Amino acid sequence: MTGLDPKNAMRGADADLAADHGRAFRDRFGGQGEPRVFFAPGRVNLMGAHLDYNGGPVMPTAIDRGTFVAVRERRDGRVSLASTREGVQVDLELDRLPTARAGRWADYPIGVLREILALAEAQGTRGDGFDVLFGGNLPVGAGLSSSASICVGTAFALDALYGLGLPRVELVHAALRAERGFVGVQCGIMDPYAVGLARAGALLWLDCKDRSSEYIPIDHAQVSIAVADTLVRRELAQGMFNERVAQCRAAFDLLRRHQSDATCLRDIRFETLAAHGHELEPAPARRAHHVIEEVARTFSARDALRRGDAAGFGAEMTRAHDSLREQFEVSVPELDCLVESAVSMPGVHGARLTGAGFGGCAVVLLERGAEAELAERLVRGYERAFGRAPVVEFFGGDPGPREIECT
Ligand code: GLA
C-alpha cells in the first residue's frame, strides 16, 4: 500500500501530496481516468473546552493536516471504499447500502454517503457509484478531529462528484448527521463546523447555541500554534466523554428549575450555581462550575484577540487548562506536564489540553521565533517525567475543504 510519505507531512495540503494520493488511488483501483482529489483539514480548539454540547462558544481553527479523498465515478452502481490506513476494502451496491453501522472505519463515509444521496434525491438527482480512497496526515485519536475531517471531506467530494452545489453549511450538517446517526457518536457541533467553515489566518468563533459564527483574525507573523501529542490514547475515552455529557445534562436539569430563562447549561448564571450548586452531586457541580466559567473565559479570550492581545488570550487558555484538570477532570499527568513546561517558558502566551482530553494533545500559543526552544523544552521535560518523547509540531492555518488540482 502506498499512502502518503510521512516525510511530506510538513509540506501541508499542497498539490504534491494530492498528486501522491492520486497515484495511490491508481495503484489501488487501476482502470481508466484520473480521480478527483479533495482535502479536508483537521482542527485544533483554542478556547471553549467542552462547551459545544452545552450551547457555549468555541474558538477552533483548522490545521494544515487532514484527510485526502480521491474519488472517481463508475457507471455500474457499485461503491468501493478503501483507505491507505486500513487493510480492508469495503465493496457495496448503491441500491443496497447498509442501514446499520458495522463498527468499522467505513461507517463514517457510508453514513455521509447516505446523507448526500438523500439530499441529491431531494434535488431530483440520482448519483451513480464510485471508487474512493481515503488517506491523510492527521494523527487518529489525538483530538485533532480526524472523524470530522473524513466526514466533511466525504461530503465535499460527493457534492462535487454528483454536481449538487450544496452550500458549505449543508455539507457540515450532513457530516454531523452521519456521525450522530449512522455512526452513533454523540458528538458536539464544533468539529464539523471547525473543519467545514475553516478560513486561513483566522479562528472561527462559533456560538453553539444559535450556530452563529464569525472569523477572528490571528496574525501568524506574530504568533505560532504548537500542538504536542502525549501519544496517550485511552480506550475508555469515549465512555468518559459520554459521562461528562451526562453530568452536564444532570447539572442543567436541576439548575434550570432555579432559572427559568435557561435553555442550556451555558445560560446558567454564576449566581444560580452559587445559590443552588450544593443541591447537585459533587461531580455534576464541578462540571457546571467549569462550563459556566469557561463561557466567561472564552468571551474574554475573544475580546483579547480582537484587540491584538495574544498574551491576554493565552492567559485564558492556561486558566482553562487548570479548570479542565480540577473541575472537569479530563486531564492526565502527561498533558499537565506539557502544559506546565510550556507556560514556564518566556515567549509562551498560554497552553491547555485540546479536544476531549484523557490523553491526546496540548495546544500552545507562543511568540513566533520561539518554536525551537519550546520543542526542546517540551521534549526534555516529558522525557524526564515519562521516559519517552512527545510529538511536537507547528501547524499553519488552512483555508478549509477544497478540491486540489494535481500537477
Ligand atoms: C471532542 C468532541 C467535541 C468537543 C470536544 C471538547 O473533541 O468531539 O465536539 O465536545 O471534545 O471541547
Short mmCIF file of C-alpha atoms and ligand atoms in Angstrom, two decimals:
data_model
loop_
_atom_site.label_atom_id
_atom_site.label_comp_id
_atom_site.label_asym_id
_atom_site.label_seq_id
_atom_site.Cartn_x
_atom_site.Cartn_y
_atom_site.Cartn_z
CA MET A 1 0.00 0.00 0.00
CA THR A 2 1.42 3.35 -0.95
CA GLY A 3 -0.24 6.02 1.17
CA LEU A 4 1.35 9.33 1.95
CA ASP A 5 5.01 9.58 2.67
CA PRO A 6 5.38 10.91 6.26
CA LYS A 7 8.35 12.99 5.03
CA ASN A 8 5.87 15.05 3.12
CA ALA A 9 3.63 15.70 6.05
CA MET A 10 5.09 19.10 6.93
CA ARG A 11 4.61 20.36 3.40
CA GLY A 12 0.92 20.72 4.07
CA ALA A 13 -2.01 20.05 1.82
CA ASP A 14 -0.32 21.02 -1.36
CA ALA A 15 -0.53 19.75 -4.87
CA ASP A 16 2.34 17.28 -4.42
CA LEU A 17 0.59 15.49 -1.61
CA ALA A 18 -2.62 15.41 -3.59
CA ALA A 19 -0.75 14.01 -6.60
CA ASP A 20 0.79 11.30 -4.38
CA HIS A 21 -2.67 10.44 -3.20
CA GLY A 22 -3.96 10.32 -6.76
CA ARG A 23 -1.15 7.85 -7.60
CA ALA A 24 -2.07 5.74 -4.58
CA PHE A 25 -5.63 5.67 -5.90
CA ARG A 26 -4.49 4.40 -9.31
CA ASP A 27 -2.29 1.76 -7.68
CA ARG A 28 -5.31 0.59 -5.74
CA PHE A 29 -8.06 0.74 -8.33
CA GLY A 30 -6.25 0.79 -11.71
CA GLY A 31 -8.61 1.42 -14.60
CA GLN A 32 -9.13 4.41 -16.82
CA GLY A 33 -9.46 8.05 -15.90
CA GLU A 34 -7.93 10.25 -13.23
CA PRO A 35 -9.60 10.57 -9.84
CA ARG A 36 -10.53 13.96 -8.45
CA VAL A 37 -8.68 14.70 -5.21
CA PHE A 38 -10.21 16.62 -2.28
CA PHE A 39 -8.78 17.71 1.03
CA ALA A 40 -10.44 18.48 4.37
CA PRO A 41 -8.35 19.72 7.30
CA GLY A 42 -8.31 18.71 10.96
CA ARG A 43 -8.84 21.27 13.68
CA VAL A 44 -7.41 22.39 16.98
CA ASN A 45 -9.61 24.09 19.54
CA LEU A 46 -8.04 27.00 21.41
CA MET A 47 -10.88 28.10 23.68
CA GLY A 48 -14.27 26.82 24.77
CA ALA A 49 -13.49 23.34 26.09
CA HIS A 50 -16.48 21.02 26.42
CA LEU A 51 -18.81 23.89 25.65
CA ASP A 52 -20.25 22.84 22.31
CA TYR A 53 -22.68 20.29 23.74
CA ASN A 54 -23.58 22.82 26.45
CA GLY A 55 -24.54 25.53 23.96
CA GLY A 56 -21.48 27.67 24.64
CA PRO A 57 -18.99 29.44 22.35
CA VAL A 58 -15.88 27.74 20.96
CA MET A 59 -12.80 29.07 19.14
CA PRO A 60 -11.23 26.42 16.92
CA THR A 61 -9.00 26.83 13.89
CA ALA A 62 -8.23 24.43 11.06
CA ILE A 63 -4.74 22.99 10.68
CA ASP A 64 -2.86 22.18 7.51
CA ARG A 65 -3.14 18.44 8.11
CA GLY A 66 -6.13 16.41 7.25
CA THR A 67 -7.80 13.87 5.01
CA PHE A 68 -7.31 13.36 1.28
CA VAL A 69 -10.24 11.89 -0.61
CA ALA A 70 -9.57 10.63 -4.15
CA VAL A 71 -12.76 9.70 -5.95
CA ARG A 72 -13.77 8.54 -9.44
CA GLU A 73 -17.25 7.83 -10.64
CA ARG A 74 -18.28 4.44 -12.01
CA ARG A 75 -21.32 3.56 -14.05
CA ASP A 76 -22.39 0.28 -12.51
CA GLY A 77 -23.97 1.42 -9.26
CA ARG A 78 -21.16 -0.06 -7.18
CA VAL A 79 -19.15 1.71 -4.48
CA SER A 80 -15.66 0.67 -3.33
CA LEU A 81 -14.19 2.36 -0.27
CA ALA A 82 -10.51 1.97 0.60
CA SER A 83 -8.08 3.71 2.90
CA THR A 84 -4.30 3.95 2.91
CA ARG A 85 -4.51 3.34 6.66
CA GLU A 86 -6.83 0.34 6.73
CA GLY A 87 -6.27 -3.05 5.17
CA VAL A 88 -9.88 -3.88 4.43
CA GLN A 89 -11.62 -2.51 1.35
CA VAL A 90 -15.41 -2.27 1.53
CA ASP A 91 -17.46 -3.01 -1.60
CA LEU A 92 -21.13 -2.10 -1.72
CA GLU A 93 -24.05 -1.59 -4.06
CA LEU A 94 -25.58 1.84 -4.09
CA ASP A 95 -29.08 0.35 -4.07
CA ARG A 96 -28.35 -1.81 -1.06
CA LEU A 97 -26.34 0.34 1.32
CA PRO A 98 -26.12 -0.93 4.89
CA THR A 99 -28.78 0.51 7.18
CA ALA A 100 -26.80 -0.10 10.38
CA ARG A 101 -23.20 0.54 11.34
CA ALA A 102 -20.71 -2.33 11.31
CA GLY A 103 -18.23 -0.85 13.82
CA ARG A 104 -15.53 -0.28 11.19
CA TRP A 105 -13.81 2.78 9.69
CA ALA A 106 -16.04 2.77 6.60
CA ASP A 107 -19.09 3.58 8.77
CA TYR A 108 -18.07 7.25 8.59
CA PRO A 109 -18.07 7.66 4.80
CA ILE A 110 -21.04 5.31 4.39
CA GLY A 111 -23.04 7.43 6.84
CA VAL A 112 -22.16 10.55 4.85
CA LEU A 113 -22.98 8.85 1.54
CA ARG A 114 -26.45 8.02 2.83
CA GLU A 115 -26.98 11.67 3.80
CA ILE A 116 -25.72 13.02 0.48
CA LEU A 117 -27.88 10.59 -1.50
CA ALA A 118 -30.93 11.81 0.43
CA LEU A 119 -30.02 15.43 -0.36
CA ALA A 120 -29.48 14.52 -4.03
CA GLU A 121 -32.86 12.83 -4.15
CA ALA A 122 -34.47 15.95 -2.70
CA GLN A 123 -33.00 17.80 -5.69
CA GLY A 124 -34.33 15.17 -8.10
CA THR A 125 -30.78 13.95 -8.83
CA ARG A 126 -29.53 10.41 -8.59
CA GLY A 127 -25.81 9.74 -8.11
CA ASP A 128 -24.03 6.68 -9.51
CA GLY A 129 -21.36 4.50 -7.94
CA PHE A 130 -17.71 5.42 -7.37
CA ASP A 131 -14.33 4.26 -6.15
CA VAL A 132 -12.84 6.26 -3.30
CA LEU A 133 -9.52 6.18 -1.48
CA PHE A 134 -9.03 7.97 1.84
CA GLY A 135 -5.67 8.89 3.28
CA GLY A 136 -4.00 11.74 5.06
CA ASN A 137 -1.56 13.08 7.55
CA LEU A 138 -3.69 13.70 10.62
CA PRO A 139 -2.99 11.57 13.69
CA VAL A 140 -6.06 9.49 14.58
CA GLY A 141 -7.40 9.70 18.13
CA ALA A 142 -5.21 12.68 19.05
CA GLY A 143 -8.11 15.11 19.49
CA LEU A 144 -7.50 16.85 16.15
CA SER A 145 -10.82 15.75 14.73
CA SER A 146 -9.88 13.05 12.29
CA SER A 147 -13.51 11.85 12.19
CA ALA A 148 -14.96 15.26 11.26
CA SER A 149 -12.18 15.61 8.70
CA ILE A 150 -13.14 12.34 6.97
CA CYS A 151 -16.88 13.07 7.19
CA VAL A 152 -16.69 16.64 5.91
CA GLY A 153 -14.14 15.61 3.26
CA THR A 154 -16.51 12.88 2.05
CA ALA A 155 -19.45 15.30 1.95
CA PHE A 156 -17.46 17.81 -0.11
CA ALA A 157 -16.16 15.16 -2.50
CA LEU A 158 -19.59 13.63 -3.13
CA ASP A 159 -21.23 17.03 -3.52
CA ALA A 160 -18.70 17.79 -6.27
CA LEU A 161 -18.89 14.34 -7.84
CA TYR A 162 -22.68 14.49 -8.11
CA GLY A 163 -22.66 18.19 -9.06
CA LEU A 164 -25.10 19.12 -6.29
CA GLY A 165 -23.66 22.55 -5.43
CA LEU A 166 -24.87 22.35 -1.82
CA PRO A 167 -23.90 25.23 0.49
CA ARG A 168 -21.00 24.55 2.86
CA VAL A 169 -23.14 24.63 5.93
CA GLU A 170 -25.46 21.96 4.48
CA LEU A 171 -22.44 19.71 3.94
CA VAL A 172 -21.37 20.36 7.53
CA HIS A 173 -24.81 19.29 8.74
CA ALA A 174 -24.74 16.19 6.52
CA ALA A 175 -21.42 15.22 8.14
CA LEU A 176 -22.84 15.88 11.60
CA ARG A 177 -25.99 13.86 10.98
CA ALA A 178 -23.87 10.96 9.68
CA GLU A 179 -21.71 10.90 12.82
CA ARG A 180 -24.60 11.25 15.21
CA GLY A 181 -26.97 8.98 13.34
CA PHE A 182 -25.34 6.20 11.33
CA VAL A 183 -22.02 6.12 13.21
CA GLY A 184 -23.75 6.67 16.55
CA VAL A 185 -21.32 9.09 18.26
CA GLN A 186 -22.97 11.79 20.35
CA CYS A 187 -20.51 14.43 19.20
CA GLY A 188 -20.98 18.18 19.60
CA ILE A 189 -21.28 20.52 16.65
CA MET A 190 -17.83 22.10 16.93
CA ASP A 191 -15.76 19.66 14.90
CA PRO A 192 -17.63 19.58 11.56
CA TYR A 193 -18.16 23.35 11.74
CA ALA A 194 -14.49 23.97 12.51
CA VAL A 195 -13.44 21.82 9.56
CA GLY A 196 -16.15 22.85 7.11
CA LEU A 197 -16.16 26.60 7.72
CA ALA A 198 -12.40 26.97 8.18
CA ARG A 199 -10.67 30.05 6.86
CA ALA A 200 -6.89 30.60 6.75
CA GLY A 201 -5.47 33.18 9.16
CA ALA A 202 -8.48 33.14 11.46
CA LEU A 203 -10.01 31.41 14.41
CA LEU A 204 -13.64 30.51 13.99
CA TRP A 205 -15.87 31.96 16.70
CA LEU A 206 -18.84 29.61 16.80
CA ASP A 207 -21.70 30.18 19.18
CA CYS A 208 -23.07 26.66 19.60
CA LYS A 209 -26.39 27.90 20.96
CA ASP A 210 -27.62 29.73 17.87
CA ARG A 211 -24.88 28.45 15.50
CA SER A 212 -23.87 31.98 14.55
CA SER A 213 -20.23 32.34 13.62
CA GLU A 214 -17.60 34.92 12.87
CA TYR A 215 -13.93 34.88 11.94
CA ILE A 216 -11.38 36.41 14.32
CA PRO A 217 -8.07 37.05 12.54
CA ILE A 218 -4.94 35.60 14.08
CA ASP A 219 -1.63 37.03 12.97
CA HIS A 220 0.63 34.10 12.11
CA ALA A 221 3.52 36.56 11.63
CA GLN A 222 3.34 37.28 15.38
CA VAL A 223 2.22 34.01 16.92
CA SER A 224 2.61 30.30 16.33
CA ILE A 225 0.36 27.45 17.35
CA ALA A 226 2.13 24.33 18.60
CA VAL A 227 0.45 21.01 19.16
CA ALA A 228 2.20 18.50 21.42
CA ASP A 229 0.89 14.95 21.30
CA THR A 230 1.24 12.89 24.50
CA LEU A 231 0.68 9.78 22.35
CA VAL A 232 -1.60 8.61 25.17
CA ARG A 233 -4.75 7.04 23.72
CA ARG A 234 -7.37 5.95 26.22
CA GLU A 235 -9.65 3.14 25.20
CA LEU A 236 -12.24 4.35 27.67
CA ALA A 237 -12.11 7.93 26.38
CA GLN A 238 -15.45 7.70 24.55
CA GLY A 239 -17.16 6.37 27.68
CA MET A 240 -15.65 9.12 29.83
CA PHE A 241 -16.68 11.74 27.27
CA ASN A 242 -20.27 10.42 27.32
CA GLU A 243 -20.18 10.53 31.12
CA ARG A 244 -19.22 14.24 31.02
CA VAL A 245 -22.09 14.92 28.62
CA ALA A 246 -24.50 13.15 31.01
CA GLN A 247 -23.15 15.00 34.07
CA CYS A 248 -23.58 18.37 32.35
CA ARG A 249 -27.10 17.36 31.42
CA ALA A 250 -27.85 16.38 35.02
CA ALA A 251 -26.49 19.70 36.27
CA PHE A 252 -28.60 21.62 33.80
CA ASP A 253 -31.77 19.65 34.58
CA LEU A 254 -31.52 20.66 38.21
CA LEU A 255 -30.28 24.24 37.82
CA ARG A 256 -32.87 25.17 35.21
CA ARG A 257 -35.54 24.77 37.89
CA HIS A 258 -33.99 27.79 39.58
CA GLN A 259 -33.52 29.83 36.42
CA SER A 260 -36.49 29.62 34.11
CA ASP A 261 -34.91 31.56 31.23
CA ALA A 262 -32.08 29.00 30.77
CA THR A 263 -32.24 26.77 27.69
CA CYS A 264 -28.84 25.09 28.13
CA LEU A 265 -26.05 24.94 30.74
CA ARG A 266 -24.30 27.87 29.07
CA ASP A 267 -27.21 30.12 30.10
CA ILE A 268 -26.90 29.35 33.80
CA ARG A 269 -25.56 32.35 35.69
CA PHE A 270 -22.83 32.23 38.38
CA GLU A 271 -25.37 33.37 40.97
CA THR A 272 -27.66 30.44 40.20
CA LEU A 273 -24.81 27.98 40.59
CA ALA A 274 -23.58 29.69 43.75
CA ALA A 275 -27.06 29.56 45.32
CA HIS A 276 -28.04 26.04 44.25
CA GLY A 277 -24.84 24.18 43.38
CA HIS A 278 -24.99 22.34 46.72
CA GLU A 279 -28.16 20.58 45.53
CA LEU A 280 -26.09 18.82 42.86
CA GLU A 281 -23.97 15.70 43.26
CA PRO A 282 -20.30 16.77 43.61
CA ALA A 283 -19.24 15.68 40.09
CA PRO A 284 -22.03 17.45 38.15
CA ALA A 285 -21.43 20.53 40.34
CA ARG A 286 -17.78 20.63 39.32
CA ARG A 287 -18.70 20.15 35.64
CA ALA A 288 -21.17 23.03 35.83
CA HIS A 289 -18.54 25.18 37.51
CA HIS A 290 -16.15 24.58 34.62
CA VAL A 291 -18.76 25.24 31.95
CA ILE A 292 -20.03 28.49 33.42
CA GLU A 293 -16.54 29.89 33.97
CA GLU A 294 -15.29 28.64 30.61
CA VAL A 295 -18.04 30.56 28.85
CA ALA A 296 -16.82 33.77 30.53
CA ARG A 297 -13.18 32.92 29.75
CA THR A 298 -13.99 32.31 26.09
CA PHE A 299 -15.69 35.70 25.73
CA SER A 300 -12.75 37.33 27.45
CA ALA A 301 -10.30 35.50 25.15
CA ARG A 302 -12.23 36.73 22.11
CA ASP A 303 -12.01 40.31 23.38
CA ALA A 304 -8.27 39.91 23.92
CA LEU A 305 -7.72 38.59 20.41
CA ARG A 306 -9.82 41.36 18.89
CA ARG A 307 -7.53 43.94 20.46
CA GLY A 308 -4.44 42.03 19.34
CA ASP A 309 -3.58 40.93 22.88
CA ALA A 310 -2.12 37.46 22.35
CA ALA A 311 -0.83 37.32 25.93
CA GLY A 312 -4.33 38.02 27.28
CA PHE A 313 -5.76 35.30 25.05
CA GLY A 314 -3.04 32.87 26.18
CA ALA A 315 -3.69 33.58 29.87
CA GLU A 316 -7.30 32.42 29.37
CA MET A 317 -6.05 29.23 27.70
CA THR A 318 -3.91 28.40 30.72
CA ARG A 319 -6.76 29.14 33.13
CA ALA A 320 -8.93 26.86 31.02
CA HIS A 321 -6.43 24.06 31.49
CA ASP A 322 -6.48 24.47 35.28
CA SER A 323 -10.25 24.17 35.19
CA LEU A 324 -10.15 21.16 32.86
CA ARG A 325 -7.81 19.47 35.33
CA GLU A 326 -9.57 20.44 38.57
CA GLN A 327 -13.24 20.89 37.72
CA PHE A 328 -13.88 18.92 34.55
CA GLU A 329 -11.31 16.23 35.38
CA VAL A 330 -10.35 15.36 31.82
CA SER A 331 -6.60 15.94 32.03
CA VAL A 332 -3.91 13.33 32.61
CA PRO A 333 -0.40 13.78 34.11
CA GLU A 334 1.14 13.70 30.61
CA LEU A 335 -0.95 16.69 29.48
CA ASP A 336 -0.27 18.58 32.73
CA CYS A 337 3.45 18.04 32.21
CA LEU A 338 3.35 19.51 28.70
CA VAL A 339 1.26 22.49 29.79
CA GLU A 340 3.47 23.21 32.81
CA SER A 341 6.71 23.01 30.80
CA ALA A 342 5.22 25.25 28.11
CA VAL A 343 3.86 28.01 30.32
CA SER A 344 7.06 28.32 32.34
CA MET A 345 8.89 29.47 29.19
CA PRO A 346 9.22 33.12 28.23
CA GLY A 347 7.56 33.72 24.87
CA VAL A 348 4.72 31.30 25.58
CA HIS A 349 1.36 33.05 25.87
CA GLY A 350 -0.64 30.07 27.13
CA ALA A 351 -1.26 26.35 26.88
CA ARG A 352 -4.01 23.83 27.54
CA LEU A 353 -5.26 20.43 26.54
CA THR A 354 -7.29 20.36 23.35
CA GLY A 355 -10.04 18.03 22.19
CA ALA A 356 -11.86 15.92 24.75
CA GLY A 357 -8.82 15.23 26.96
CA PHE A 358 -7.96 11.88 28.63
CA GLY A 359 -4.75 11.90 26.54
CA GLY A 360 -4.24 13.30 23.06
CA CYS A 361 -2.73 16.74 22.60
CA ALA A 362 -1.91 20.01 24.31
CA VAL A 363 -2.04 23.23 22.31
CA VAL A 364 0.39 26.08 22.93
CA LEU A 365 0.19 29.68 21.75
CA LEU A 366 3.63 31.25 21.51
CA GLU A 367 5.55 34.12 20.01
CA ARG A 368 6.82 33.44 16.53
CA GLY A 369 10.52 32.63 16.73
CA ALA A 370 10.30 30.67 20.00
CA GLU A 371 9.38 27.38 18.29
CA ALA A 372 12.72 25.55 18.52
CA GLU A 373 13.21 26.38 22.18
CA LEU A 374 9.66 25.30 23.01
CA ALA A 375 10.02 21.98 21.20
CA GLU A 376 13.28 21.25 23.00
CA ARG A 377 11.84 22.16 26.38
CA LEU A 378 8.70 20.07 25.91
CA VAL A 379 10.67 17.04 24.82
CA ARG A 380 13.18 17.38 27.65
CA GLY A 381 10.55 17.78 30.39
CA TYR A 382 8.41 14.95 29.06
CA GLU A 383 11.32 12.56 28.65
CA ARG A 384 12.42 13.28 32.19
CA ALA A 385 8.95 12.54 33.56
CA PHE A 386 7.78 9.70 31.32
CA GLY A 387 10.89 8.26 29.67
CA ARG A 388 9.70 8.94 26.13
CA ALA A 389 9.24 11.90 23.81
CA PRO A 390 6.00 13.63 22.81
CA VAL A 391 5.48 14.62 19.17
CA VAL A 392 5.68 18.41 18.91
CA GLU A 393 4.53 20.11 15.74
CA PHE A 394 3.75 23.58 14.49
CA PHE A 395 0.77 23.90 12.23
CA GLY A 396 -0.10 26.57 9.77
CA GLY A 397 -3.74 27.52 9.27
CA ASP A 398 -5.80 26.06 6.45
CA PRO A 399 -8.42 27.53 4.12
CA GLY A 400 -10.80 24.59 4.58
CA PRO A 401 -12.21 21.79 2.40
CA ARG A 402 -11.39 22.03 -1.28
CA GLU A 403 -10.58 20.18 -4.47
CA ILE A 404 -6.88 20.15 -5.24
CA GLU A 405 -5.67 20.26 -8.82
CA CYS A 406 -2.91 17.68 -9.14
CA THR A 407 0.14 18.80 -11.08
C1 GLA B 1 -14.41 16.30 21.49
C2 GLA B 1 -15.75 16.45 20.78
C3 GLA B 1 -16.08 17.92 20.54
C4 GLA B 1 -15.95 18.72 21.82
C5 GLA B 1 -14.59 18.46 22.46
C6 GLA B 1 -14.43 19.12 23.81
O1 GLA B 1 -13.36 16.69 20.66
O2 GLA B 1 -15.71 15.79 19.54
O3 GLA B 1 -17.38 18.02 20.00
O4 GLA B 1 -17.01 18.41 22.70
O5 GLA B 1 -14.37 17.07 22.67
O6 GLA B 1 -14.38 20.52 23.68
#
